XYZ file of C-alpha atoms in Angstrom:
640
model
C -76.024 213.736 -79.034
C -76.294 210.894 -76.733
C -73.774 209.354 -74.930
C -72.237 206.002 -76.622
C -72.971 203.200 -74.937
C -70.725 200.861 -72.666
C -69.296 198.245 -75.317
C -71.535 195.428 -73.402
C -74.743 196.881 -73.318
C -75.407 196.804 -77.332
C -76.040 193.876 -78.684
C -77.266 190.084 -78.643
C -73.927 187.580 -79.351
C -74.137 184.348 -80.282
C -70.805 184.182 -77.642
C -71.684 184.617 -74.460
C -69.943 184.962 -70.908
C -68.084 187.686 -72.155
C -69.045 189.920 -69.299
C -68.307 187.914 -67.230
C -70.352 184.561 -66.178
C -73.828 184.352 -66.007
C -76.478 181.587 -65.488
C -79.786 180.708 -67.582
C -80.999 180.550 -71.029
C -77.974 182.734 -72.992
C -80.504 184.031 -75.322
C -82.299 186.240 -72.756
C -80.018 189.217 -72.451
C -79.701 191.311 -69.048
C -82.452 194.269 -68.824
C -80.782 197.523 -69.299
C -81.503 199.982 -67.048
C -84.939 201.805 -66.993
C -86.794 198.880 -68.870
C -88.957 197.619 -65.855
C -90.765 200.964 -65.580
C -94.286 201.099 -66.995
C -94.350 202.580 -70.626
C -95.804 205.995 -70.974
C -97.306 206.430 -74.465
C -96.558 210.492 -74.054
C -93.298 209.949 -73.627
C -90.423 211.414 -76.383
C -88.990 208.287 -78.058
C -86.485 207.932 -80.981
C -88.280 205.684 -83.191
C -92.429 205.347 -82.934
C -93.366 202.307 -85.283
C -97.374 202.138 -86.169
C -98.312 198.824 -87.033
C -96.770 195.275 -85.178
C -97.261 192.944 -88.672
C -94.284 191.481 -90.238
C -92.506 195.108 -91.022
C -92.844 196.530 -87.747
C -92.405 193.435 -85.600
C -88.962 192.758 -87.048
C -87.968 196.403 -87.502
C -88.605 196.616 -83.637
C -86.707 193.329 -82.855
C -83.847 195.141 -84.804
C -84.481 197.965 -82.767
C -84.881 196.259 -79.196
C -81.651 195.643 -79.412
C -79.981 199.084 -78.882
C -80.614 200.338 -75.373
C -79.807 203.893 -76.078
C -82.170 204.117 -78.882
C -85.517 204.413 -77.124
C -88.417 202.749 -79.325
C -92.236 202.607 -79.258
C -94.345 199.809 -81.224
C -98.112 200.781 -81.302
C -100.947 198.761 -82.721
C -104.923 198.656 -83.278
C -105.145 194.920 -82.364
C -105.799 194.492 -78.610
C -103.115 191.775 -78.283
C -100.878 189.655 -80.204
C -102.346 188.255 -84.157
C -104.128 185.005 -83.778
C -104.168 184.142 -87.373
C -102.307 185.480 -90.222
C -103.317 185.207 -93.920
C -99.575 185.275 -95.122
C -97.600 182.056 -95.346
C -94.762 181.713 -97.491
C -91.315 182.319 -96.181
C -88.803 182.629 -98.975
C -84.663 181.188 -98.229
C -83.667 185.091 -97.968
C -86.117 185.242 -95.121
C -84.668 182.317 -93.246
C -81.531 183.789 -94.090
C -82.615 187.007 -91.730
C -83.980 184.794 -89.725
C -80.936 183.128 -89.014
C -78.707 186.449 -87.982
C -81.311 186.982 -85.510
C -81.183 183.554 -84.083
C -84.465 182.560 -85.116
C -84.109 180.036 -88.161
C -84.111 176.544 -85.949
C -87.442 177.328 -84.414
C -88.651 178.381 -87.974
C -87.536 175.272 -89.844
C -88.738 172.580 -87.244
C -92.174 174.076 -87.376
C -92.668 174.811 -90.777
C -93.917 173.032 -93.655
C -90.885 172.673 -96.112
C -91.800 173.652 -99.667
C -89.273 170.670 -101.252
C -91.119 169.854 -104.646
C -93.688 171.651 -106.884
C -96.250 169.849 -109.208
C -98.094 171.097 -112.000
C -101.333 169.752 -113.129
C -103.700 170.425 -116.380
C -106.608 169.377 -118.248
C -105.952 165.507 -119.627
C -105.826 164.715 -123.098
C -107.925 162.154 -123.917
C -110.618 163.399 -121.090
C -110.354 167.531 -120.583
C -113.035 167.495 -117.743
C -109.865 165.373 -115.722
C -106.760 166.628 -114.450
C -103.638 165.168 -115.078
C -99.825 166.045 -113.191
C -97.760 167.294 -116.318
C -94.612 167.987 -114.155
C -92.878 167.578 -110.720
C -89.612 169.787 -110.355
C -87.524 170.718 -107.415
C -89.009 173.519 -105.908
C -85.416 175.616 -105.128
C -82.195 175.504 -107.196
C -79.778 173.152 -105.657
C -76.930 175.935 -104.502
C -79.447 179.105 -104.230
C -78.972 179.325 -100.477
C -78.538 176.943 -97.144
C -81.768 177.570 -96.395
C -85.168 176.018 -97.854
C -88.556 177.702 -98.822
C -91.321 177.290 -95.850
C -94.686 177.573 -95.182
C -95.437 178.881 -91.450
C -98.536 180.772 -90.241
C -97.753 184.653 -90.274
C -99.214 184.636 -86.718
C -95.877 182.723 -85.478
C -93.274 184.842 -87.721
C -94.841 187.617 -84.832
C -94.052 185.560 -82.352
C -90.839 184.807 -83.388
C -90.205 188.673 -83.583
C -92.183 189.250 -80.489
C -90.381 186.979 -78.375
C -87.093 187.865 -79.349
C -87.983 191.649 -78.140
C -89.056 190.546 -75.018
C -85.653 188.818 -75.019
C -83.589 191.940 -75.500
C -81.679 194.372 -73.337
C -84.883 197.064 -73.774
C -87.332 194.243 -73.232
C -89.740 195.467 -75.958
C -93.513 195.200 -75.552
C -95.648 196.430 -78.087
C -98.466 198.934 -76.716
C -101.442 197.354 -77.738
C -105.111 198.792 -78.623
C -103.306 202.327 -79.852
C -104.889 203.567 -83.405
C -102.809 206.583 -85.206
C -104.356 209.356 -86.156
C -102.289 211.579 -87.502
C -99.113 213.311 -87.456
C -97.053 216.610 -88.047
C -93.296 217.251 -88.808
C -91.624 220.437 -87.477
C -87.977 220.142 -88.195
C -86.733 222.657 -85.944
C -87.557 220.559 -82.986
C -85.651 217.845 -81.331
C -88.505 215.681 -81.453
C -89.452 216.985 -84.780
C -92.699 214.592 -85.611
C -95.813 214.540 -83.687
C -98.040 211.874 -83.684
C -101.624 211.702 -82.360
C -102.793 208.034 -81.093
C -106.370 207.309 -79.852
C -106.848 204.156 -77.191
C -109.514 202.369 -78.451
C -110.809 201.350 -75.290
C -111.100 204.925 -74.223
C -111.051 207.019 -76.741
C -108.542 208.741 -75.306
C -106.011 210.979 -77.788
C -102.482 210.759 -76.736
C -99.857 212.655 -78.126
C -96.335 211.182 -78.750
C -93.191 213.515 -80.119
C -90.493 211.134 -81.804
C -87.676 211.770 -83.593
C -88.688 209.364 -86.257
C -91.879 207.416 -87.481
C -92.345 204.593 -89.211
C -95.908 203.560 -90.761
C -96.151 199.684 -90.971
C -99.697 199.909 -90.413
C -101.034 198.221 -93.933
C -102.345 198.365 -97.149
C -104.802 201.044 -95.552
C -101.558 202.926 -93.809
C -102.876 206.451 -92.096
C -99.672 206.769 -91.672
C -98.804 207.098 -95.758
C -101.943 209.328 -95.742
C -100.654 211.801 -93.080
C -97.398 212.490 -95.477
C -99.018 212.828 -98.912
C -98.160 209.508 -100.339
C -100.381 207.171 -102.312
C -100.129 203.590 -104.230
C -100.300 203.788 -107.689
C -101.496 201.073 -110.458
C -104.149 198.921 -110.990
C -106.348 196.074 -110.252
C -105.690 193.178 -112.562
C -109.357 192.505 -112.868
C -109.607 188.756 -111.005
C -110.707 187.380 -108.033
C -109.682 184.601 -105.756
C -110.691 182.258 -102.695
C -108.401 181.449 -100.593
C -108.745 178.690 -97.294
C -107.081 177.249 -95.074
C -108.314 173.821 -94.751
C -108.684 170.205 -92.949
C -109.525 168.021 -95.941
C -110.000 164.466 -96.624
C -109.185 163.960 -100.131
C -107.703 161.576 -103.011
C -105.685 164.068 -104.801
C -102.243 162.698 -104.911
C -100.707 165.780 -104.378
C -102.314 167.022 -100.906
C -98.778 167.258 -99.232
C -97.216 169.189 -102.392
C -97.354 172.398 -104.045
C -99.250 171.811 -106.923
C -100.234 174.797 -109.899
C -103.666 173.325 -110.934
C -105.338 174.257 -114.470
C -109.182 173.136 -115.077
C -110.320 173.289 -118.545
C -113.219 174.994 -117.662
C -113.509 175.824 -114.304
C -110.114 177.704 -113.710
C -107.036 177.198 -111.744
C -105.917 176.210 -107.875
C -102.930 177.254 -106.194
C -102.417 174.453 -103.670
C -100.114 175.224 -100.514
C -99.316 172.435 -97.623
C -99.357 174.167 -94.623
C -97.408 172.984 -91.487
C -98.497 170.427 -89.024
C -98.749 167.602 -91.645
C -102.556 168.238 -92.374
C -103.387 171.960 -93.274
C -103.177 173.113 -97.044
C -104.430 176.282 -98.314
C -106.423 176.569 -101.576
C -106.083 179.828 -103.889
C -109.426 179.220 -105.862
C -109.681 180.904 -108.938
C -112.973 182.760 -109.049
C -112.682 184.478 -112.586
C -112.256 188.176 -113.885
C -114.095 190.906 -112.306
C -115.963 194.371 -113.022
C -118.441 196.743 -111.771
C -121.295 194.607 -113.094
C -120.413 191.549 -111.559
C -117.733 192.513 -107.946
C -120.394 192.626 -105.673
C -121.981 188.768 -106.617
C -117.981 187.505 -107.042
C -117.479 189.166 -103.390
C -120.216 187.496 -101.727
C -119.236 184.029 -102.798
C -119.589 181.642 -100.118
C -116.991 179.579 -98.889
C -119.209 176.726 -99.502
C -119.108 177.620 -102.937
C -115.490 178.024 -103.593
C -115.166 174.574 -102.513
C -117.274 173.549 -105.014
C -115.418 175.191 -107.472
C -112.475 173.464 -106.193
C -113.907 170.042 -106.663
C -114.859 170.938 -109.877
C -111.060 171.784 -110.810
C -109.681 168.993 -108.901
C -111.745 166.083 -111.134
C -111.650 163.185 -110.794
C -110.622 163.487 -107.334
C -112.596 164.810 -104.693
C -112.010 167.290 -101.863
C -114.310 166.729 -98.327
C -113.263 169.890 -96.007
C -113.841 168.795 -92.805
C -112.961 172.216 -90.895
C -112.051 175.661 -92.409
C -109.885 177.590 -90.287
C -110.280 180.639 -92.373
C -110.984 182.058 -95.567
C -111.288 185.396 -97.684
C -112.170 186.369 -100.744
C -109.933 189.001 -102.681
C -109.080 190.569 -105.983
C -106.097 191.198 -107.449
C -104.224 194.892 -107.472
C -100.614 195.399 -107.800
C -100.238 198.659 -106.559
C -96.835 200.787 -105.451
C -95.814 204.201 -104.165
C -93.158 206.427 -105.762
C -91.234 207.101 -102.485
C -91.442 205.459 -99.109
C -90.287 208.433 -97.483
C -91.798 212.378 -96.332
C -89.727 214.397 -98.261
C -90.691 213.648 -101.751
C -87.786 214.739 -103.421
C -86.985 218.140 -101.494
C -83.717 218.489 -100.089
C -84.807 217.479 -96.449
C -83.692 214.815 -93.785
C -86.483 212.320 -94.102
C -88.272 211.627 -90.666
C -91.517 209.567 -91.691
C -91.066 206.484 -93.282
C -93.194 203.850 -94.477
C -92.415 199.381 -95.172
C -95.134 196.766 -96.012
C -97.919 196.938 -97.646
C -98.235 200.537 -96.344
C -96.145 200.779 -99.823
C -96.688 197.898 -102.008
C -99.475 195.445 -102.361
C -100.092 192.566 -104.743
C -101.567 189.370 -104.889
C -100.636 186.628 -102.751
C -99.618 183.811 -104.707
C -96.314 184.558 -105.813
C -95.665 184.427 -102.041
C -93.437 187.546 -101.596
C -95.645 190.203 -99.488
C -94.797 189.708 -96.061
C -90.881 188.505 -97.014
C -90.724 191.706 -99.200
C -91.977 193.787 -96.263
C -89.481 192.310 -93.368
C -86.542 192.958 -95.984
C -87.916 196.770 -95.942
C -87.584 197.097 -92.607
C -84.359 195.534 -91.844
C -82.871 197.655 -94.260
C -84.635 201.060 -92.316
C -83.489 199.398 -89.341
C -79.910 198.842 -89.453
C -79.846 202.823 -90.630
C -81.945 203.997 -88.235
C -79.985 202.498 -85.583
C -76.962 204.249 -87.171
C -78.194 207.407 -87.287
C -79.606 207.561 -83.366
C -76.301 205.918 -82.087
C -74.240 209.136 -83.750
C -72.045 206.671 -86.253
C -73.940 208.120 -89.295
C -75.337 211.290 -90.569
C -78.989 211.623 -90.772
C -78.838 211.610 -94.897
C -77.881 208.254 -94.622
C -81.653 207.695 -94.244
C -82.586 208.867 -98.038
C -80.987 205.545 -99.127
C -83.866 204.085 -97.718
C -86.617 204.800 -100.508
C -83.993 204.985 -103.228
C -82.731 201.412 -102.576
C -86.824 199.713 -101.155
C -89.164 201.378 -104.042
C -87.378 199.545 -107.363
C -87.544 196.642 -105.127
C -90.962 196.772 -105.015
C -91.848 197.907 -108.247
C -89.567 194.652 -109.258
C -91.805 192.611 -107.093
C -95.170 194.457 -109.001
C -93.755 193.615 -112.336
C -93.118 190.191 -111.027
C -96.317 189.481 -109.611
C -98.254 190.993 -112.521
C -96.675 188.027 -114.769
C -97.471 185.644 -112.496
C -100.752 186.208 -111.592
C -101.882 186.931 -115.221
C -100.543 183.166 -115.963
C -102.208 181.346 -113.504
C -105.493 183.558 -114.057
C -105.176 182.722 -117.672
C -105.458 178.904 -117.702
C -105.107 176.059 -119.914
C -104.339 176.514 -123.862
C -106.981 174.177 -125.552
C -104.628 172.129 -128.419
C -107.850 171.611 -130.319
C -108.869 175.631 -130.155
C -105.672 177.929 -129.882
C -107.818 180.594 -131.191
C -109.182 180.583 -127.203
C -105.846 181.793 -126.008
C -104.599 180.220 -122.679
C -101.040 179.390 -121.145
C -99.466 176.296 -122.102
C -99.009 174.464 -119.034
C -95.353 173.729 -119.804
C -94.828 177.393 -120.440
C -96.081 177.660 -116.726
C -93.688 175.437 -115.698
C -90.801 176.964 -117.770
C -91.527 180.573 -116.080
C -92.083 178.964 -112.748
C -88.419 177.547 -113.111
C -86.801 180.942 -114.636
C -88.345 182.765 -111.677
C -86.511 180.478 -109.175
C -84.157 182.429 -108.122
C -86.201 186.024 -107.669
C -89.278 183.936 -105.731
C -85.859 182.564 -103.742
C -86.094 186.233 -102.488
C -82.254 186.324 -103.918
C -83.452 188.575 -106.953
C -82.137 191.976 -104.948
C -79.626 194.119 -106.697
C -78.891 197.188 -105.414
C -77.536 199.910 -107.239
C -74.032 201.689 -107.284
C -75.261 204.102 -104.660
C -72.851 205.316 -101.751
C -73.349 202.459 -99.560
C -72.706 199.924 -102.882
C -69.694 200.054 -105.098
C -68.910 199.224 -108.680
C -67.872 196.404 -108.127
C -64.524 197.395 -110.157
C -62.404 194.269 -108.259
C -65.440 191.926 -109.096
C -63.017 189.044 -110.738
C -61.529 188.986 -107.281
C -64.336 187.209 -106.232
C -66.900 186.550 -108.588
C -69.094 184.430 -106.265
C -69.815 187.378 -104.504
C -71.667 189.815 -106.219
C -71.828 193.037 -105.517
C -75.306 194.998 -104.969
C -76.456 191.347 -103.764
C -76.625 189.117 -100.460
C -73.746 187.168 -99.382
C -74.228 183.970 -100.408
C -72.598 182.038 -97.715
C -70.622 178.522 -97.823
C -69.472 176.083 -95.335
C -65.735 176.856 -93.410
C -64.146 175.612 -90.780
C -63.706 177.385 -87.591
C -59.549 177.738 -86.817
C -59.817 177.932 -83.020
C -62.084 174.894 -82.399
C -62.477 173.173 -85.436
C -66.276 173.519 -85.700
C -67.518 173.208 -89.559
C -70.478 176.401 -89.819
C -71.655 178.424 -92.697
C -69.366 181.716 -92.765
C -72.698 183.948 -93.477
C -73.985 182.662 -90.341
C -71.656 184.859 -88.462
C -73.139 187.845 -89.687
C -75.889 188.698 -86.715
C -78.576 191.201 -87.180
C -76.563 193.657 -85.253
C -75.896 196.910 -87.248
C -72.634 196.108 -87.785
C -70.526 196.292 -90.618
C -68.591 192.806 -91.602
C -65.355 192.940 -93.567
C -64.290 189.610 -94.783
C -60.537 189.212 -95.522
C -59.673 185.979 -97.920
C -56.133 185.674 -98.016
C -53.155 185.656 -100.331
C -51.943 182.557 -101.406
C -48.870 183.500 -98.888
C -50.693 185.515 -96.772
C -48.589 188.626 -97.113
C -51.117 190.879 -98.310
C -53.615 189.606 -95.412
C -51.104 190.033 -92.218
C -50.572 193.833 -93.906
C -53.890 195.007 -94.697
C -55.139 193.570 -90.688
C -52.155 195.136 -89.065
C -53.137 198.484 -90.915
C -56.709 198.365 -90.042
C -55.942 197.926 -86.154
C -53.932 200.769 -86.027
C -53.115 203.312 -89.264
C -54.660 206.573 -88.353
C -56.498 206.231 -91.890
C -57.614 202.911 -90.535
C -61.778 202.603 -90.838
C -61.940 201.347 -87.517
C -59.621 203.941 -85.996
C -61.706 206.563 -87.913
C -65.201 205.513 -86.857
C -64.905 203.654 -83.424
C -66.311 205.762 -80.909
C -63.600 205.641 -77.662
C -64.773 203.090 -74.980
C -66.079 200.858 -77.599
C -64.467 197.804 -78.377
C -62.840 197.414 -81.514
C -65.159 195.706 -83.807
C -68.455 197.054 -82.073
C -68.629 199.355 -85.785
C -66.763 196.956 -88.135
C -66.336 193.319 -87.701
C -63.704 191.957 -89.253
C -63.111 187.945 -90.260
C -60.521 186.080 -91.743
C -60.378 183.499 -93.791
C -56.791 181.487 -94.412
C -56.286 178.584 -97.611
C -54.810 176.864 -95.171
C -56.655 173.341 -93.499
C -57.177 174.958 -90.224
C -55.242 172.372 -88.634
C -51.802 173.795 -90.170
C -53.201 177.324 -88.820
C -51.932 178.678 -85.252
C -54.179 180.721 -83.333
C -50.884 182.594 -81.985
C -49.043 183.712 -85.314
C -52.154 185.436 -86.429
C -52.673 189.004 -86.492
C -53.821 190.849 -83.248
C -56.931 192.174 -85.250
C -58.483 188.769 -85.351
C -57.620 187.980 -82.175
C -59.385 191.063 -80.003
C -59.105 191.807 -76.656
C -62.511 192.570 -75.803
C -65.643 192.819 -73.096
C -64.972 194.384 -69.545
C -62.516 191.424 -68.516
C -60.399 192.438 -71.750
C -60.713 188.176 -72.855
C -59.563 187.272 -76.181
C -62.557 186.706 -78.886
C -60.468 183.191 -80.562
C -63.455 183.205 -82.992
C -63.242 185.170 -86.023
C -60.566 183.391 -88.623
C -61.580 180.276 -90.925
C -60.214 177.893 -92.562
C -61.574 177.673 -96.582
C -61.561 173.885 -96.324
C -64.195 171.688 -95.491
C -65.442 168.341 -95.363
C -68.187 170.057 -97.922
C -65.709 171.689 -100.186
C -63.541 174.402 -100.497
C -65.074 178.740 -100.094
C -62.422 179.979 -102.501
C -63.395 177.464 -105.195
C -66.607 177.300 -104.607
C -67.183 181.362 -104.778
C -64.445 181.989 -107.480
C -62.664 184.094 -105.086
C -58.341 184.551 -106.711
C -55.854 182.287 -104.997
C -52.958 184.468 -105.483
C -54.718 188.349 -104.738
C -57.303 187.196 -102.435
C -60.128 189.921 -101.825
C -61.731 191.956 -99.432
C -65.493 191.848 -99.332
C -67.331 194.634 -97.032
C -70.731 192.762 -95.937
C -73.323 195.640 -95.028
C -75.603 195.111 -91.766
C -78.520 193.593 -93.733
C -76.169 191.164 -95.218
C -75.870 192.479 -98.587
C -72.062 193.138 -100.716
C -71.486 196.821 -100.537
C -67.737 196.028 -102.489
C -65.241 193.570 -103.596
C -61.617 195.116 -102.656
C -58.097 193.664 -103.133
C -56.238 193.568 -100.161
C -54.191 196.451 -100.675
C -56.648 199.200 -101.849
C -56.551 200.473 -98.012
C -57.714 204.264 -99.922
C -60.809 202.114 -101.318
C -61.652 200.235 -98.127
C -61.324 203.719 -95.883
C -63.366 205.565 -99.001
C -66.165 203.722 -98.780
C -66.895 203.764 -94.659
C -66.133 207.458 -94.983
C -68.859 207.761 -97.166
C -71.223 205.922 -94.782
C -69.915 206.633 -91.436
C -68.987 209.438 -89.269
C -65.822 210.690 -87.994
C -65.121 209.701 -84.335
């Protein structure tokens, strides 16, 4: 196993000057060694990732991170993606975005997705189109964050940039196709993988310890281990276009659900940039006697069609900067793993639509696909760094694939509603949606098309949940929903969730006792009780909360709150120069309310809440079940 490495060589802070101080843009981290040599695509690596879309682009920003896990990102494309067809960036995304630093850039380019209109058939005139509805698009209280539209393109270079950024200064090696692969799992490097350069068509062989197939809907890399999607094509076909219009349709700069009487339905999407909207055109159902004419449709034509739904008002595209044509499949795989079921250490995985597709409209594809990969990633890094045992990788598939077969059910319903268009009052016997029906479901659905629909199972690395009423704003199985605090040591007012980094740490959350007896006990027992979770799975030389993080959070207004009586634990000595880390104990009270109120968390007990690295509640503790805090990291982590 490899050496652990030095405490300040693992991971991006939002602190800086730790170290000791350094000048220029805090965000670029010092190149660990051996990163300014020229990659060598025959080289053993820990992790090879096929595919740089959304999936393998953030998995290897996770990744890039760790400088003794050595990582590989191939792809077909000969550079960086141009133009992406996804869009939609749920709040759970920006969320993820935000513990990797990225959500500011995200939310000042991207179109914000505030209201949603609906529009049917009129009345008195069914050949016009009248709005029916305007609601708030997301739930007031669902998350900080809002739903955006941004081209796919720049969620890569988001990801892409913040690799470059990191201590292993990861570049993706471009124009590489895979081929195919083998797994021999008496080797160190047990999987081999065969990659062809495209502009040579030379065959390169790489050995890695793991493999991840992000590569698509197409994936060789789900061929190579057996897999397959399952399910079925839902029989319709859309246009969709991204567009420079000018138009008199009220609702250019909103999304709008738009049902013809006759000529079908439009999905409209504002883009960012204040001009750009994309149009999902509804081009009917499909079969063998009609897919080729519906495929060849022109995109001249589908804007017809969209002038004929949008009447009266008129659409004049003055510049299409893409379009497709594509039918509708909701298809899944039953495992996202290489071992099927047999009692084996997975070592090829797959994320994306390598193991789900759908249709586009319910907006979830590429946010679906970066939540599979953070979740691989945080447990890969685990694994390679020696903190867990390799079986912690079969949570993978058996937390991702009801996920996605959630999001298939999900996007079935959806797409069969806005496929089925308009009831007719005067002929019911036609069938149809009632476009306040639409409406109703679009509403009920808030919370899942949120991305916020995620429960994960009792499993070992989520609990019952048996101390629930200790804080029942936290639920267990389900992100942290964060809420305002304010910072003890300086006063600043923050969200407490945005403390949680992308990282692969653990975060332990400790909300005091009304007298704070409870809390000074259970930190003075995790810093130094043999039975302690840190003790037991802190590798020596690493600082104390380099495994799990632990915050505070006091009832107290932080003013009435000195740094000095509080507990060593959440003030560590830490970093080469040994400095004190001031930052890691809140105050519940804010300007914007108060956490314990606000998240139903018990005045008197308090509660401990164990945050998992991709920011979702493992358990809800009471401060003195130290047996149930150490139980559960001992059934995640290793022994040091």
């Amino acid at each position: 196993m490899k050496q652990p490495p030095t405490p300040h060589s693992r991971r991006i802070r939002v602190q800086f000057h730790r170290d000791g101080f350094r000048l220029g843009d805090p965000r670029i981290q010092p190149a660990a060694p051996d990163t300014t040599a020229e990659p060598d695509v025959s080289d053993n690596v820990d992790v090879l990732i096929v595919g740089s879309g959304p999936a393998g682009n953030l998995l290897g920003a996770h990744l890039s991170q760790f400088p003794t896990v050595t990582t590989m990102l191939v792809e077909r494309r000969p550079g960086r993606l141009e133009l992406g067809q996804a869009d939609g960036i749920a709040c759970r995304t920006v969320e993820m975005f935000e513990s990797f630093g990225l959500s500011r850039k995200l939310l000042e380019e991207a179109y914000w997705v505030n209201e949603t209109s609906f529009w049917r058939p009129a009345t008195d005139n069914r050949e016009n189109i009248v709005r029916t509805g305007r609601i708030q698009d997301v739930e007031d209280g669902l998350s900080e964050f809002p739903h955006v539209i941004v081209n796919q393109a720049r969620i890569h270079d988001y990801l892409l940039d913040f690799m470059e950024r990191s201590r292993t200064r990861l570049v993706p090696d471009y124009s590489f196709e895979f081929l195919d692969l083998e797994v021999n799992r008496a080797r160190e490097y047990p999987v081999t993988a065969q990659l062809r350069d495209v502009r040579s068509s030379e065959v390169r062989t790489v050995h890695a310890k793991y493999v991840v197939g992000a590569d698509g809907a197409r994936s060789n890399v789900r061929r190579a281990i057996g897999r397959e999607l399952y399910g079925d094509s839902a029989g319709h076909a859309w246009g969709v276009m991204d567009i420079l219009a000018i138009t008199d349709f009220p609702d250019i700069r909103l999304k709008a659900a738009i049902q013809s009487a006759e000529s079908g339905s439009i999905l409209l999407i504002p883009r960012e940039g204040g001009y750009l909207v994309r149009l999902y055109v509804d081009l009917g159902e499909v079969d063998e006697s009609n897919r080729a004419e519906v495929r060849s449709r022109t995109a001249e034509q589908i804007i017809e069609i969209a002038n004929q739904v949008l009447h009266p008002y008129t659409l004049d595209v003055q510049e299409i900067a893409w379009w497709s044509v594509y039918e509708v499949a909701q298809r899944v795989t039953d495992g996202f793993d290489d071992v099927a079921g047999f009692d084996l250490d997975p070592r090829v995985f797959i994320a994306g639509d390598a193991c789900h597709t759908h249709s586009a409209k319910a907006g979830q594809g590429m946010n679906i696909s970066m939540q599979d990969a953070l979740n691989l990633g945080w447990k890969l890094s685990s694994v390679l760094q020696g903190l867990a045992d390799p079986s912690l990788l079969e949570t993978y598939s058996l937390e991702r694939q009801p996920t996605a077969q959630q999001l298939i059910d999900f996007d079935r319903e959806w797409s069969t509603m806005m496929a089925a268009g308009p009831r007719d009052p005067n002929h019911p016997e036609r069938g149809g949606v009632d476009p306040e029906e639409l409406q109703e479901y679009f509403t009920r659905s808030g919370k899942y098309t949120a991305g916020l629909g995620i429960r994960y199972a009792p499993s070992r690395l989520t609990g019952q949940g048996e101390a629930q009423l200790l804080a029942t704003g936290f639920e267990v199985g389900t992100r942290i929903h964060s809420f305002p605090v304010t910072r003890v040591s300086d006063a600043k007012h923050l969200e407490l969730g945005h403390v949680h980094r992308a990282d692969g740490r653990f975060r332990v959350y400790l909300f005091s006792d009304e007298d704070e007896t409870a809390f000074v006990q259970l930190c003075d027992w995790l810093e130094r009780d043999p039975t302690s979770p840190i003790v037991r799975h802190t590798p020596a030389g690493w600082n104390i909360d380099d495994v799990i993080d632990v915050r505070g959070i006091v009832q107290r207004p932080h003013r009435d709150v000195g740094l000095h009586e509080l507990p060593n634990l959440l003030r560590p000595r830490t970093g080469s120069h040994g400095l004190i880390d001031q930052e890691k104990v809140f105050s519940s009270v804010t300007r914007s309310g108060e956490l314990f109120n606000a998240r139903g968390i018990d005045r008197k007990q308090g509660a401990v809440v164990i945050v998992r690295p991709d920011q979702y509640i493992a358990d809800v503790l009471a401060l003195n079940d130290f047996n149930g805090l150490s139980g559960y990291f001992d059934g995640v982590l290793r022994l040091v």
